[in-house]
DNA sequence: AGGCTAACCTATTCACTCT
DNA sequence: AGAGTGAATAGGTTAGCCT
């Protein structure tokens, strides 16, 4: 783990002025819960450095568990402001915040990490909502277009039917012999009684079967299902 | 090139708070 | 008591520096 024992050589390289004790033990929390925000640091040379002799948060060395403490609203406000300016930390900013807020640099880093994670989750949620909204709008539009297509197809079929019927009437009135079985069928039911039944006609034309030459495939369209 | 290290990320844990 | 939240941890990855 980076923060818990591997930091010294790199910091030493970057900050030769910082003296790290040989009994290095970079633990998370200072001893004592009540004033933990003000402990765990010692002034060294030109700045604040972690108190490397701090005991562990979860175990103070005497087998006693420490409590977690929430950051104060002032600390959170400062961190939040800083995060809004720039959501990544450089070392100077971390140390500055650490000093200002009385928190360990590690705590600052962790807070920024968690804050970035929360921000990313929010971003993801926002993206999802935006995409979902766009999808819904497009779906509605698609449905409208489909309805329109259906309506137009219906009109086409209706027109085609009328054309066919008028042809039949023409043929009948011209005394021609009608061979089509479907027309014979239609002829029996409607023409013979000198009645015109458009509804029957529509049912007839939508019921495609081997006797019905007016296949829907003829129009290369899909017909709506009629009750 | 490979080792080392700080800093980052994601997933998870767990103490704490709220209902 | 259980759910939600957030501070902290674990483990992996990446990039920069050094040998």
Coordinates of C-alpha atoms in Angstrom, one line a residue, chain A residues 1 4 10 12-13 27 29 41 74 87 112 126 138 153 166 173 185 195 198 203 206:
Chain A
X1 CA 0.0 0.0 0.0
X4 CA 1.5 3.0 4.5
X10 CA 10.2 9.3 -2.8
X12 CA 13.0 12.2 0.6
X13 CA 14.0 12.5 -3.0
X27 CA -0.3 5.2 10.1
X29 CA -4.7 8.3 12.6
X41 CA 1.6 16.4 12.9
X74 CA -15.9 23.7 7.9
X87 CA -10.4 17.8 -8.6
X112 CA -10.2 13.7 -2.8
X126 CA -26.5 12.0 -15.1
X138 CA -36.9 8.9 -29.9
X153 CA -50.6 1.7 -45.8
X166 CA -64.4 -0.7 -60.0
X173 CA -71.2 -4.5 -66.7
X185 CA -67.2 -15.5 -54.2
X195 CA -75.8 -4.7 -52.9
X198 CA -67.7 -2.0 -48.3
X203 CA -62.8 -8.2 -44.6
X206 CA -57.7 -8.7 -45.7

